[in-house]
Coordinates of N, CA and C in Angstrom, one line a residue:
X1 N 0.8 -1.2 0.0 CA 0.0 0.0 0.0 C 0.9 1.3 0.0
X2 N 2.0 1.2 0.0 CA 3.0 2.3 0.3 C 2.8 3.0 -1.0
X3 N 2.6 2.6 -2.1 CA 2.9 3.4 -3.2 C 1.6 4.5 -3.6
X4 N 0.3 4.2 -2.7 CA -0.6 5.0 -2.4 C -0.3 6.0 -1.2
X5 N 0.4 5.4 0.0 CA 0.5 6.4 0.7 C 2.2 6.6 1.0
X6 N 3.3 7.0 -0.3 CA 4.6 7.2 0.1 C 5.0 8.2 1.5
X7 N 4.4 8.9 2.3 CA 4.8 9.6 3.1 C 4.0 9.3 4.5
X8 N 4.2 10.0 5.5 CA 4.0 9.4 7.0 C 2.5 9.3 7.1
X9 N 1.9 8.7 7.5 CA 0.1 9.2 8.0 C 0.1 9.6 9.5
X10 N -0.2 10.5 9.4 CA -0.8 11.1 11.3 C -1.9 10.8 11.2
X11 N -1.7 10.2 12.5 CA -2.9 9.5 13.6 C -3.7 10.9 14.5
X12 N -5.0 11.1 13.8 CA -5.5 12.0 14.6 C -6.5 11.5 16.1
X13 N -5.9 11.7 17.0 CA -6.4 11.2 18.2 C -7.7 12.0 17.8
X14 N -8.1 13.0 17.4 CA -10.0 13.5 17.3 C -10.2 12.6 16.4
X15 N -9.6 11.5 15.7 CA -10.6 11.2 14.4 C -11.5 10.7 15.2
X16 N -12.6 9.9 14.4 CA -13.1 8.5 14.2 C -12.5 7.4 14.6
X17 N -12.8 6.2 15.0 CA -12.4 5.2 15.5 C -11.9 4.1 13.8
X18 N -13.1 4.6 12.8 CA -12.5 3.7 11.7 C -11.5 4.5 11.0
X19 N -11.2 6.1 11.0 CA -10.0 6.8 10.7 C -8.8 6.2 11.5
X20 N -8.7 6.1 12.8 CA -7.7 5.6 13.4 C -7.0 4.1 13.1
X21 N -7.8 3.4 12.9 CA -7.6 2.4 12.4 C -7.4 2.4 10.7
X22 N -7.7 2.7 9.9 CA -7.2 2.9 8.9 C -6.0 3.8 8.9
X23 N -5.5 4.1 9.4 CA -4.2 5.0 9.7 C -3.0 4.3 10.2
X24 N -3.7 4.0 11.0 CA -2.6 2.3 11.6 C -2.3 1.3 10.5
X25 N -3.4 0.5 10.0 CA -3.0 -0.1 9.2 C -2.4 0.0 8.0
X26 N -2.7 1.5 7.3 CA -1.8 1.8 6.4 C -0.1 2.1 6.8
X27 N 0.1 2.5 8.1 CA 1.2 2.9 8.5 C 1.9 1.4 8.9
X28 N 1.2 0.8 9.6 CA 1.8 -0.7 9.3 C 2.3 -1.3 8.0
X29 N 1.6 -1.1 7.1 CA 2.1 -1.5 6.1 C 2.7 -0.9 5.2
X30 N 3.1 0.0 5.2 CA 4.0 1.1 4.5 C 5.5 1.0 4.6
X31 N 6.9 1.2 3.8 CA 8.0 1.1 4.3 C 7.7 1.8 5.4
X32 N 9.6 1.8 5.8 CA 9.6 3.1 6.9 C 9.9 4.1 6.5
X33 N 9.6 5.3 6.9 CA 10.1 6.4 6.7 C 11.7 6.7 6.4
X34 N 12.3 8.0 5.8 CA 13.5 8.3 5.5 C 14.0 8.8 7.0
X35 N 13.0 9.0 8.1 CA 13.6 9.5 9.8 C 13.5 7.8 9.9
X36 N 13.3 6.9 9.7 CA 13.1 5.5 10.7 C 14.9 5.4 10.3
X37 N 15.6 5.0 11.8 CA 16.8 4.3 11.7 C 16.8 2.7 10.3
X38 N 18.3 2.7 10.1 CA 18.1 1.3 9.3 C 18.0 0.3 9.1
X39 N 18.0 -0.1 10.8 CA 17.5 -1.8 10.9 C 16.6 -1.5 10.7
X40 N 14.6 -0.8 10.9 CA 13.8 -0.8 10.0 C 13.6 -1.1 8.6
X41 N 14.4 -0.5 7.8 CA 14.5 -0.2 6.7 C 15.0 -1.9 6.5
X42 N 15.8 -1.8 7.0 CA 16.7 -3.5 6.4 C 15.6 -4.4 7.3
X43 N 14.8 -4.6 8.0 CA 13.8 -5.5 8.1 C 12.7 -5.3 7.6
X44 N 12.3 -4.4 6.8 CA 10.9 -4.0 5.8 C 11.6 -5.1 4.7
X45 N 13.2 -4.2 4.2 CA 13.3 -4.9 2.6 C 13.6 -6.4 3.2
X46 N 13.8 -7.4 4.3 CA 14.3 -8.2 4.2 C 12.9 -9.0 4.1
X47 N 11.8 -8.3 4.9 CA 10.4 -9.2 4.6 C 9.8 -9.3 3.0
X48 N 10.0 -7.6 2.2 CA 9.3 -7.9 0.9 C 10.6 -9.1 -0.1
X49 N 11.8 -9.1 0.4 CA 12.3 -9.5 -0.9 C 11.9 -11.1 -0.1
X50 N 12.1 -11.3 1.3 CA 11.4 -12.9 1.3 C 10.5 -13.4 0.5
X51 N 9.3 -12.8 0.9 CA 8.2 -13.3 0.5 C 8.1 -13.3 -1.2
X52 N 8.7 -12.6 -2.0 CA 9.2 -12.7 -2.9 C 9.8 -14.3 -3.7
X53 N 10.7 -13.9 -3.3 CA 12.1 -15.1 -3.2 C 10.9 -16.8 -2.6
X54 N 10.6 -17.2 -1.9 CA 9.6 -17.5 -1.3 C 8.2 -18.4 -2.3
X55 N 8.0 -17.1 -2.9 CA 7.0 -17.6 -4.4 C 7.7 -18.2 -4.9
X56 N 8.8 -17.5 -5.8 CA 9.4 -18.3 -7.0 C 10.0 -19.3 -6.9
X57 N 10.3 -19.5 -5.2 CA 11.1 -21.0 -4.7 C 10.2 -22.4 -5.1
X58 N 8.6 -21.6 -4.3 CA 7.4 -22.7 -4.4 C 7.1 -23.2 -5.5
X59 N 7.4 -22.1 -6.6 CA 7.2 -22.7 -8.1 C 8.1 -23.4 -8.8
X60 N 9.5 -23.4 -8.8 CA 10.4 -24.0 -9.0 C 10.7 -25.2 -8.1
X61 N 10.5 -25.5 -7.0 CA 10.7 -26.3 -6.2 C 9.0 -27.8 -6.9
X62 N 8.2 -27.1 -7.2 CA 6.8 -28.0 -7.4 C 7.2 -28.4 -8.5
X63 N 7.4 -27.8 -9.7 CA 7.7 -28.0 -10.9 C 8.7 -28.3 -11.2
X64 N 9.6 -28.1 -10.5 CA 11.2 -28.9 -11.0 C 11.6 -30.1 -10.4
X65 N 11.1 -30.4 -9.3 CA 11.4 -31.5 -8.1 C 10.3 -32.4 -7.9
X66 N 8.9 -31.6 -7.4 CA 8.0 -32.8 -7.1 C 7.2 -33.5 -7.9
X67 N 6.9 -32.6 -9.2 CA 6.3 -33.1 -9.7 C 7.3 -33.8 -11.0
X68 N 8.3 -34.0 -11.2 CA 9.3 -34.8 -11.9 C 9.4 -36.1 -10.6
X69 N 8.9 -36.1 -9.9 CA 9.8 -37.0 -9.0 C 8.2 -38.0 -8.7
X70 N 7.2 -37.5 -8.9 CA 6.0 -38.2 -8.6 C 5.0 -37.7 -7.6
X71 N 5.5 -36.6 -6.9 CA 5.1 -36.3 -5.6 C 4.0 -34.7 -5.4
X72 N 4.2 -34.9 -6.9 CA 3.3 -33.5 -7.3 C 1.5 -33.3 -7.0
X73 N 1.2 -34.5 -6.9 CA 0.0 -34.6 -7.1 C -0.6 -34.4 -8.4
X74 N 0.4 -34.2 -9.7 CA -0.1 -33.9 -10.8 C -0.1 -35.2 -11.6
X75 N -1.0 -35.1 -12.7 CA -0.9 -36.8 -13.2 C -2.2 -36.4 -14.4
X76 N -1.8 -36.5 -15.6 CA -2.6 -36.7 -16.3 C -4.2 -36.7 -16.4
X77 N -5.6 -37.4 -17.2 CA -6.5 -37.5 -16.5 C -6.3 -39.3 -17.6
X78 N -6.9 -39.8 -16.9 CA -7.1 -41.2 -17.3 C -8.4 -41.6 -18.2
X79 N -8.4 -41.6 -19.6 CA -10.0 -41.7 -19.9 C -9.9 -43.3 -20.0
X80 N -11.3 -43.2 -20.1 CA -11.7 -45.2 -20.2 C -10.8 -45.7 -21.2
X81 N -11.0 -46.7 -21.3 CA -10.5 -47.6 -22.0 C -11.0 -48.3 -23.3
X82 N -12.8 -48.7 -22.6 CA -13.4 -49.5 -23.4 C -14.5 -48.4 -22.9
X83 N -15.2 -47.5 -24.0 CA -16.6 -47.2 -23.7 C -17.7 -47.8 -24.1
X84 N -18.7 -47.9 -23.1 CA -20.1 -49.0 -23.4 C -20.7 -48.3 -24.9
X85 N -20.9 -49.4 -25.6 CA -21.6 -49.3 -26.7 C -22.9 -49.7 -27.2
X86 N -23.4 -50.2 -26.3 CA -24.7 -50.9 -26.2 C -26.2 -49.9 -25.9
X87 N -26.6 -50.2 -26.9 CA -27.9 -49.3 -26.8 C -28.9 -49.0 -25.0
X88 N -28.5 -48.2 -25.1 CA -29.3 -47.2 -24.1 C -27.7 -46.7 -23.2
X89 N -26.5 -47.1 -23.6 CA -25.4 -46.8 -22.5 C -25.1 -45.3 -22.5
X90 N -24.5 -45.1 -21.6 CA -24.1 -43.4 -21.4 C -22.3 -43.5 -21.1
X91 N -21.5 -42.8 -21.9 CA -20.2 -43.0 -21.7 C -19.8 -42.0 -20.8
X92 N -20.9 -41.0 -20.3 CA -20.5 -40.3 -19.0 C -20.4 -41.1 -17.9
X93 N -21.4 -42.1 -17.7 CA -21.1 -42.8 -16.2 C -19.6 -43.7 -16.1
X94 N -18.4 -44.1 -17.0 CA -17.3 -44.5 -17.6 C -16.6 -43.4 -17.4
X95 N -16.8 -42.2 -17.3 CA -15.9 -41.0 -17.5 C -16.3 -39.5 -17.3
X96 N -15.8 -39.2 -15.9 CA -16.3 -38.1 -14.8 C -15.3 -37.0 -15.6
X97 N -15.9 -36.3 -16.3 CA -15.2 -34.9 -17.1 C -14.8 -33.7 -15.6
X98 N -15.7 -34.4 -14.6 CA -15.2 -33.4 -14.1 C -13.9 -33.7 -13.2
X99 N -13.2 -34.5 -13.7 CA -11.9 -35.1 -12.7 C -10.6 -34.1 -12.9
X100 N -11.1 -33.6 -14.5 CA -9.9 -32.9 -15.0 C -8.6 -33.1 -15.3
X101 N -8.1 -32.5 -15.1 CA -6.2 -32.6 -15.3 C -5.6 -33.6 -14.4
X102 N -6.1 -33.2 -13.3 CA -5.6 -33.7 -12.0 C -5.8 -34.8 -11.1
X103 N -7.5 -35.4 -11.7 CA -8.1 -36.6 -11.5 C -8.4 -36.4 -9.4
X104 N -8.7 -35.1 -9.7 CA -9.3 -34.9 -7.9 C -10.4 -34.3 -7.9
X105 N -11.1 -33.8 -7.3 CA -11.9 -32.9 -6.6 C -11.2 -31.3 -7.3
X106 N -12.1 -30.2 -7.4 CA -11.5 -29.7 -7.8 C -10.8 -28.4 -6.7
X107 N -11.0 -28.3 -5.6 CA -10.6 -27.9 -4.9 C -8.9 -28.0 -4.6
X108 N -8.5 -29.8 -5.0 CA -7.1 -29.7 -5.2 C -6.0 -29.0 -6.4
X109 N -6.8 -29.1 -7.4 CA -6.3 -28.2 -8.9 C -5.9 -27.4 -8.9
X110 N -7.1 -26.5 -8.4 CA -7.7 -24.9 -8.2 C -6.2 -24.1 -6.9
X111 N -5.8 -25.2 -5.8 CA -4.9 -24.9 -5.1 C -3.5 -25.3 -5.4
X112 N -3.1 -26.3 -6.0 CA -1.8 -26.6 -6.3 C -1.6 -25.1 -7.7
X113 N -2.6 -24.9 -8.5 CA -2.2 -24.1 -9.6 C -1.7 -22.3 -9.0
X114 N -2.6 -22.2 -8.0 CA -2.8 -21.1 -7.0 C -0.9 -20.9 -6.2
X115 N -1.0 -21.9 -6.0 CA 0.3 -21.7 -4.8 C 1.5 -22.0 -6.0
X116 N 1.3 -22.4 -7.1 CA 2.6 -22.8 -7.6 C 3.0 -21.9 -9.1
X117 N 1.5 -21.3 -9.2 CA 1.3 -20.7 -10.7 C 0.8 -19.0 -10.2
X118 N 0.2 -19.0 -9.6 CA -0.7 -17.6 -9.5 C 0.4 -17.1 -8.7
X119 N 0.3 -17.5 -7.7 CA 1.3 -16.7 -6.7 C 2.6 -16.0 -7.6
X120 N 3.6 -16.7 -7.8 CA 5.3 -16.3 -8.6 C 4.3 -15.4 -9.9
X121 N 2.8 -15.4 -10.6 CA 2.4 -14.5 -11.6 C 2.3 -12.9 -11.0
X122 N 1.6 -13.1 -9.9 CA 1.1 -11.9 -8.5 C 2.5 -11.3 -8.2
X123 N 3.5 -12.1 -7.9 CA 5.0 -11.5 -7.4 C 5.7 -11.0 -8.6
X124 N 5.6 -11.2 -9.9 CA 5.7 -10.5 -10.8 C 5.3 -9.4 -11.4
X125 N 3.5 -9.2 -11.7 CA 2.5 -8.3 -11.7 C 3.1 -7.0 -10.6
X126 N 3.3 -7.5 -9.3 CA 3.7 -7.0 -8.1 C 4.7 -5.9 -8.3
X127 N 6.0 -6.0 -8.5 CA 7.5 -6.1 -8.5 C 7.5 -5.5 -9.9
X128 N 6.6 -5.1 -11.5 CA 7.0 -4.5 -12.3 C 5.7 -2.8 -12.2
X129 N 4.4 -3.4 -11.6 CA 3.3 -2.6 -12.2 C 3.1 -1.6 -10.9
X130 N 2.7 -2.7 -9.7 CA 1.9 -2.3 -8.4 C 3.1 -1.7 -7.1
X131 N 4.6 -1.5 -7.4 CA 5.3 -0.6 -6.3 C 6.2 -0.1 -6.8
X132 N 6.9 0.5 -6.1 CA 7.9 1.3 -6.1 C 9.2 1.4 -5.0
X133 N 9.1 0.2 -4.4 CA 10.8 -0.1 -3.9 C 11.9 -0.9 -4.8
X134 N 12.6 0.2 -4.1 CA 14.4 0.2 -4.5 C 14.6 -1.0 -4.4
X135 N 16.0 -1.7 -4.7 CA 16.9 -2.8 -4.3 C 16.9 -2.9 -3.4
X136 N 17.0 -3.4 -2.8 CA 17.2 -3.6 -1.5 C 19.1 -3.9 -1.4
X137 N 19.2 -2.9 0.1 CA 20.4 -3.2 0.2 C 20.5 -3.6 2.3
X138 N 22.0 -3.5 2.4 CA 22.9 -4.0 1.5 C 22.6 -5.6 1.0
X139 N 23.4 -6.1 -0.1 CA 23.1 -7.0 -0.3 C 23.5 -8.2 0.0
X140 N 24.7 -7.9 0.8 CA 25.2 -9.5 1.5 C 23.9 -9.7 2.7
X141 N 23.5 -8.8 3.8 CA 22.5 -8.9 4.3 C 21.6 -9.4 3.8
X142 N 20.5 -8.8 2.7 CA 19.8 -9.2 2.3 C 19.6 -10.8 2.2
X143 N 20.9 -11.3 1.5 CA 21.5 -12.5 0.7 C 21.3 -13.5 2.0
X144 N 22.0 -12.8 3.2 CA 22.2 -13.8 4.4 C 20.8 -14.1 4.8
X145 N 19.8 -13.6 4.8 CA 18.9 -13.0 5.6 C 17.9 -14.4 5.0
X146 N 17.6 -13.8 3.6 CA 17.0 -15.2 2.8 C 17.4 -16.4 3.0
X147 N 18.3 -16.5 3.2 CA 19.0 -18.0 3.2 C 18.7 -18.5 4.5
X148 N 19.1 -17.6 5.4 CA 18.3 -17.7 7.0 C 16.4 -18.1 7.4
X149 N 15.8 -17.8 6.4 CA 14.6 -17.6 6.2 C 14.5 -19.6 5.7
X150 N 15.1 -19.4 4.6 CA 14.4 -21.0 3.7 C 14.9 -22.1 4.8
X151 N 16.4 -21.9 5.5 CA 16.6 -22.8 6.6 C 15.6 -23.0 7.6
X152 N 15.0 -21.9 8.3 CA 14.0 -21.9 9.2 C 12.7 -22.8 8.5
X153 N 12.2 -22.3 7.1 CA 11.3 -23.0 7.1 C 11.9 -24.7 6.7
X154 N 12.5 -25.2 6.3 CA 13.0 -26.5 6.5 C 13.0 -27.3 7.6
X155 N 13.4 -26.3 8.9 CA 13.2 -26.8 10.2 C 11.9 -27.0 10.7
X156 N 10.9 -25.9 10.2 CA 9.5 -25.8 10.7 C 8.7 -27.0 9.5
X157 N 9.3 -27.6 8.5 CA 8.4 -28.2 7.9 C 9.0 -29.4 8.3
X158 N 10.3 -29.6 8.5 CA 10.7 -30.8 9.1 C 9.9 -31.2 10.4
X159 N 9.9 -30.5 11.7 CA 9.2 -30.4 12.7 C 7.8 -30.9 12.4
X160 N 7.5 -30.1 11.2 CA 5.6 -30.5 11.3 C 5.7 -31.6 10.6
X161 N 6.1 -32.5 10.2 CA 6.6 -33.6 9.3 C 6.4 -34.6 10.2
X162 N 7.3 -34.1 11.6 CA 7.4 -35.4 12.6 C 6.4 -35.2 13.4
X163 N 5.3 -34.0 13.7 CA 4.3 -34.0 14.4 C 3.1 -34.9 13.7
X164 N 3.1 -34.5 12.6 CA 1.7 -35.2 11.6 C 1.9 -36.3 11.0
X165 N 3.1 -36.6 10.9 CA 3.1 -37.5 9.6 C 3.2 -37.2 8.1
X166 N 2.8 -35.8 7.8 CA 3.1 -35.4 6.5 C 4.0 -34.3 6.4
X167 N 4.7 -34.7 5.4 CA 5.7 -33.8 4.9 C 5.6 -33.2 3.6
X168 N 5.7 -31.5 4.2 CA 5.1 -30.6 3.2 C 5.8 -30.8 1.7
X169 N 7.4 -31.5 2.1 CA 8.2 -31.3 0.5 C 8.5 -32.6 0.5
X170 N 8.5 -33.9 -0.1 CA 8.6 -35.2 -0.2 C 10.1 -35.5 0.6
X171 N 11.3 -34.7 0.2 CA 12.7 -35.0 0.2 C 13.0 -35.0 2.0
X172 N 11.8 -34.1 2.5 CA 12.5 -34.1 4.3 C 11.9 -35.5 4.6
X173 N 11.2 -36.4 4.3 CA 10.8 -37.9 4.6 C 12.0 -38.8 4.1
X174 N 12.6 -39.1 5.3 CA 13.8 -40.3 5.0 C 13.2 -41.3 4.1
X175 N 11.9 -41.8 4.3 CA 11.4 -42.9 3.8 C 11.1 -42.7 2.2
X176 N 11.1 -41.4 1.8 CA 10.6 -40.9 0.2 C 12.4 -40.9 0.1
X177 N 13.5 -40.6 0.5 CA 14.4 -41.0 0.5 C 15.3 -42.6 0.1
X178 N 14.5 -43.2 0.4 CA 15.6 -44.5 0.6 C 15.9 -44.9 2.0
X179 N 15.2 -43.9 2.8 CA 16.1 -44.3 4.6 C 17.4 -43.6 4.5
X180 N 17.9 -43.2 3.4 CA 18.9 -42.5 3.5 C 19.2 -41.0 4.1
X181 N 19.5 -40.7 5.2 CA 19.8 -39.3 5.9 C 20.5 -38.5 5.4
X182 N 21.5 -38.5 4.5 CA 22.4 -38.2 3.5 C 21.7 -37.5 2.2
X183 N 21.0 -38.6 1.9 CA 20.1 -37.9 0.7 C 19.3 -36.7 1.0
X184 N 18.8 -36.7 2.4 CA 17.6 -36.0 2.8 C 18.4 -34.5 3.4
X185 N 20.2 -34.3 3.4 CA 20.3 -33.3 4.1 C 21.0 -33.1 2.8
X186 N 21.7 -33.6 1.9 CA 21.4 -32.8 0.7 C 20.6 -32.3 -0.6
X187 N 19.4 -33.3 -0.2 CA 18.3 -32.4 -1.1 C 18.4 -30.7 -0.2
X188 N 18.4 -30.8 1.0 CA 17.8 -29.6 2.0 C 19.2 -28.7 1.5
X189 N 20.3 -29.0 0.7 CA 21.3 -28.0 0.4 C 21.3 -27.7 -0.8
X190 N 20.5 -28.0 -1.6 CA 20.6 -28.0 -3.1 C 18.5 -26.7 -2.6
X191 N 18.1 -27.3 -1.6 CA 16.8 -26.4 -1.6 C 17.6 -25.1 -0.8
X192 N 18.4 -25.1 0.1 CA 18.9 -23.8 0.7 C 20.1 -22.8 -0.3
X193 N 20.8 -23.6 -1.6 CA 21.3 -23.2 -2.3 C 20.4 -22.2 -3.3
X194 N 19.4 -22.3 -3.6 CA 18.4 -21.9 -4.7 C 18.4 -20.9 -4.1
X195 N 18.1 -20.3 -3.0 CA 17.8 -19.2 -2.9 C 18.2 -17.9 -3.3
X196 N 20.0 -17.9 -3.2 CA 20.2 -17.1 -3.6 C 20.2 -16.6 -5.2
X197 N 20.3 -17.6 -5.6 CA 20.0 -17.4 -6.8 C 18.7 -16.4 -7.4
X198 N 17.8 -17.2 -6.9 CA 16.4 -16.6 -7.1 C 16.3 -15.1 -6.2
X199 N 17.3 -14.9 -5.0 CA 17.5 -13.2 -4.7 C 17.8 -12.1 -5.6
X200 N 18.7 -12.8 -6.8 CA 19.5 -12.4 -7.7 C 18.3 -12.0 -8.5
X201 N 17.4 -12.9 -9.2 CA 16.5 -12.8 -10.1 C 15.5 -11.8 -9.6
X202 N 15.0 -11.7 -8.1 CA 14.1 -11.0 -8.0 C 14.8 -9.7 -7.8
X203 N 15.9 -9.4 -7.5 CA 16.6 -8.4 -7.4 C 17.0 -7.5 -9.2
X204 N 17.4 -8.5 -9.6 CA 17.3 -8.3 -11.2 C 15.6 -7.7 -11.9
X205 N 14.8 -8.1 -11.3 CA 13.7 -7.5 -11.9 C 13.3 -6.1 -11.0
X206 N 13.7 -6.3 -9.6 CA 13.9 -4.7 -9.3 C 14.6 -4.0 -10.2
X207 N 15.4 -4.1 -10.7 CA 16.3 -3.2 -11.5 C 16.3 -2.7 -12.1
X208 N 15.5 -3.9 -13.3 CA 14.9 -3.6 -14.5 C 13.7 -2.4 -14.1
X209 N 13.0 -3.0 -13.3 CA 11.7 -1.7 -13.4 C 12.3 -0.5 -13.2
X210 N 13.2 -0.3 -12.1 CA 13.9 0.8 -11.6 C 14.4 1.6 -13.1
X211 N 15.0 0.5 -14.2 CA 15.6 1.1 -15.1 C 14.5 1.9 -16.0
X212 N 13.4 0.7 -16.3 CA 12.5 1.4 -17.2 C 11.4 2.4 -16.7
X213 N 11.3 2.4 -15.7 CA 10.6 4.0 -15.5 C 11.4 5.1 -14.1
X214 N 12.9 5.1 -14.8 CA 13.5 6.2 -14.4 C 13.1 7.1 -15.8
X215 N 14.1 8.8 -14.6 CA 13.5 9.7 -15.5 C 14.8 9.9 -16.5
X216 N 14.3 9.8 -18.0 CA 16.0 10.2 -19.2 C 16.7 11.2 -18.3
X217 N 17.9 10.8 -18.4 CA 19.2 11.7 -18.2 C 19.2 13.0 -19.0
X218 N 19.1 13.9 -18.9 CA 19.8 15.0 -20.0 C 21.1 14.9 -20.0
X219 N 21.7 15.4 -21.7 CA 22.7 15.0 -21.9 C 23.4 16.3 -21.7

C-alpha cells in the first residue's frame, strides 16, 4: 500500500475510531520512513524481498522436483479404456469430465495451480506494475537474511513432518528418500542453495523496473 501512501500518516487522536484504524494499518504496512533508523528499513526490505524469493522458490521447487519425481500430485487424466456401446449406455457414467487434469476434486487443482502458478504470476504483476521499492540493500544482508529464512522454514516443515506425519516437500521424509539421511540433508542444500539465486533474479527485476521508469538523463 505504500505506493498510495509514500509519506507518513498522522494518527489523529479527534478522528473517528474507523480513521484511526485505517491509519494504523496503512502505516503498518508502509516502508519506513526516510527519519526511521536502518534496521527498520533493512527489516521491511528483508520481509518484501522474502516473500518474494519464497513464491518463485514454491514454483520452481513443485515444478522442478515434485512433480518430476512423482510427488506432485499432478498426473494426467485417465480416460476409459473401453466405452459402453450398447444401446441405451451413457459413456459419461465411464468417464467423470469433471476429474480434470488432476483426477481430484476440484478444490485440489484450483490450489496446487494457485500456490505454484498464480502466486510467482502476483509477485511478478507486483515487483513491475503495483510498487515502487528500491533494491534492496545491503546485499550480502539481504542475501544472508534469505538463506536464514528457507533454513528456518525447513526446520518448521521438518518439525511439522514429525508432528503429523506429512511432509510438506517429499525429500525431508527419510522414507521418500531410501532411509537415506544423507540424501535427505542434501536435497535440504541444493533447496537452501536456490535461494540465492532466485534473490539475484528478484533483485534483477527490481532493476529492470527501476531502469525502465527512471526519468531520461539530459545530456
Amino acid at each position: 500500500m505504500h505506493f498510495f501512501f509514500p509519506y507518513d500518516i498522522a494518527i489523529d487522536p479527534e478522528g473517528s475510531r474507523q480513521h484511526r484504524l485505517k491509519a494504523r494499518l496503512i502505516t503498518s504496512l508502509s516502508p519506513p520512513s526516510s527519519a526511521m533508523n536502518e534496521s527498520a528499513r533493512f527489516a521491511f526490505n528483508l520481509f518484501y524481498i522474502t516473500v518474494h524469493v519464497f513464491a518463485f522458490l514454491n514454483t520452481l521447487v513443485y515444478w522442478g522436483a515434485e512433480v518430476p519425481a512423482g510427488h506432485g500430485g499432478f498426473r494426467p487424466p485417465s480416460f476409459p479404456k473401453h466405452h459402453p456401446s450398447g444401446p441405451g449406455s451413457n459413456a459419461t457414467i465411464a468417464y467423470n469430465p469433471n476429474k480434470g487434469l488432476f483426477e481430484e476434486d476440484d478444490i485440489k487443482p484450483f490450489s496446487i495451480i494457485n500456490l505454484t502458478i498464480i502466486n510467482s504470476a502476483i509477485a511478478g504483476i507486483e515487483i513491475f506494475f503495483l510498487n515502487s521499492i528500491r533494491r534492496p540493500t545491503p546485499v550480502a544482508g539481504q542475501v544472508a537474511g534469505v538463506i536464514f529464512a528457507s533454513f528456518l522454514y525447513l526446520v518448521w516443515a521438518w518439525f511439522g513432518g514429525l508432528v503429523t506425519g506429512h511432509y510438506g516437500i517429499f525429500f525431508l521424509n527419510p522414507d521418500e528418500m531410501g532411509g537415506q539421511m544423507e540424501a535427505v540433508i542434501a536435497a535440504c542444500i541444493v533447496f537452501v542453495s536456490l535461494t540465492p539465486g532466485l534473490f539475484a533474479y528478484v533483485y534483477g527485476l527490481i532493476a529492470m523496473r527501476e531502469q525502465m521508469t527512471a526519468s531520461p538523463r539530459r545530456s
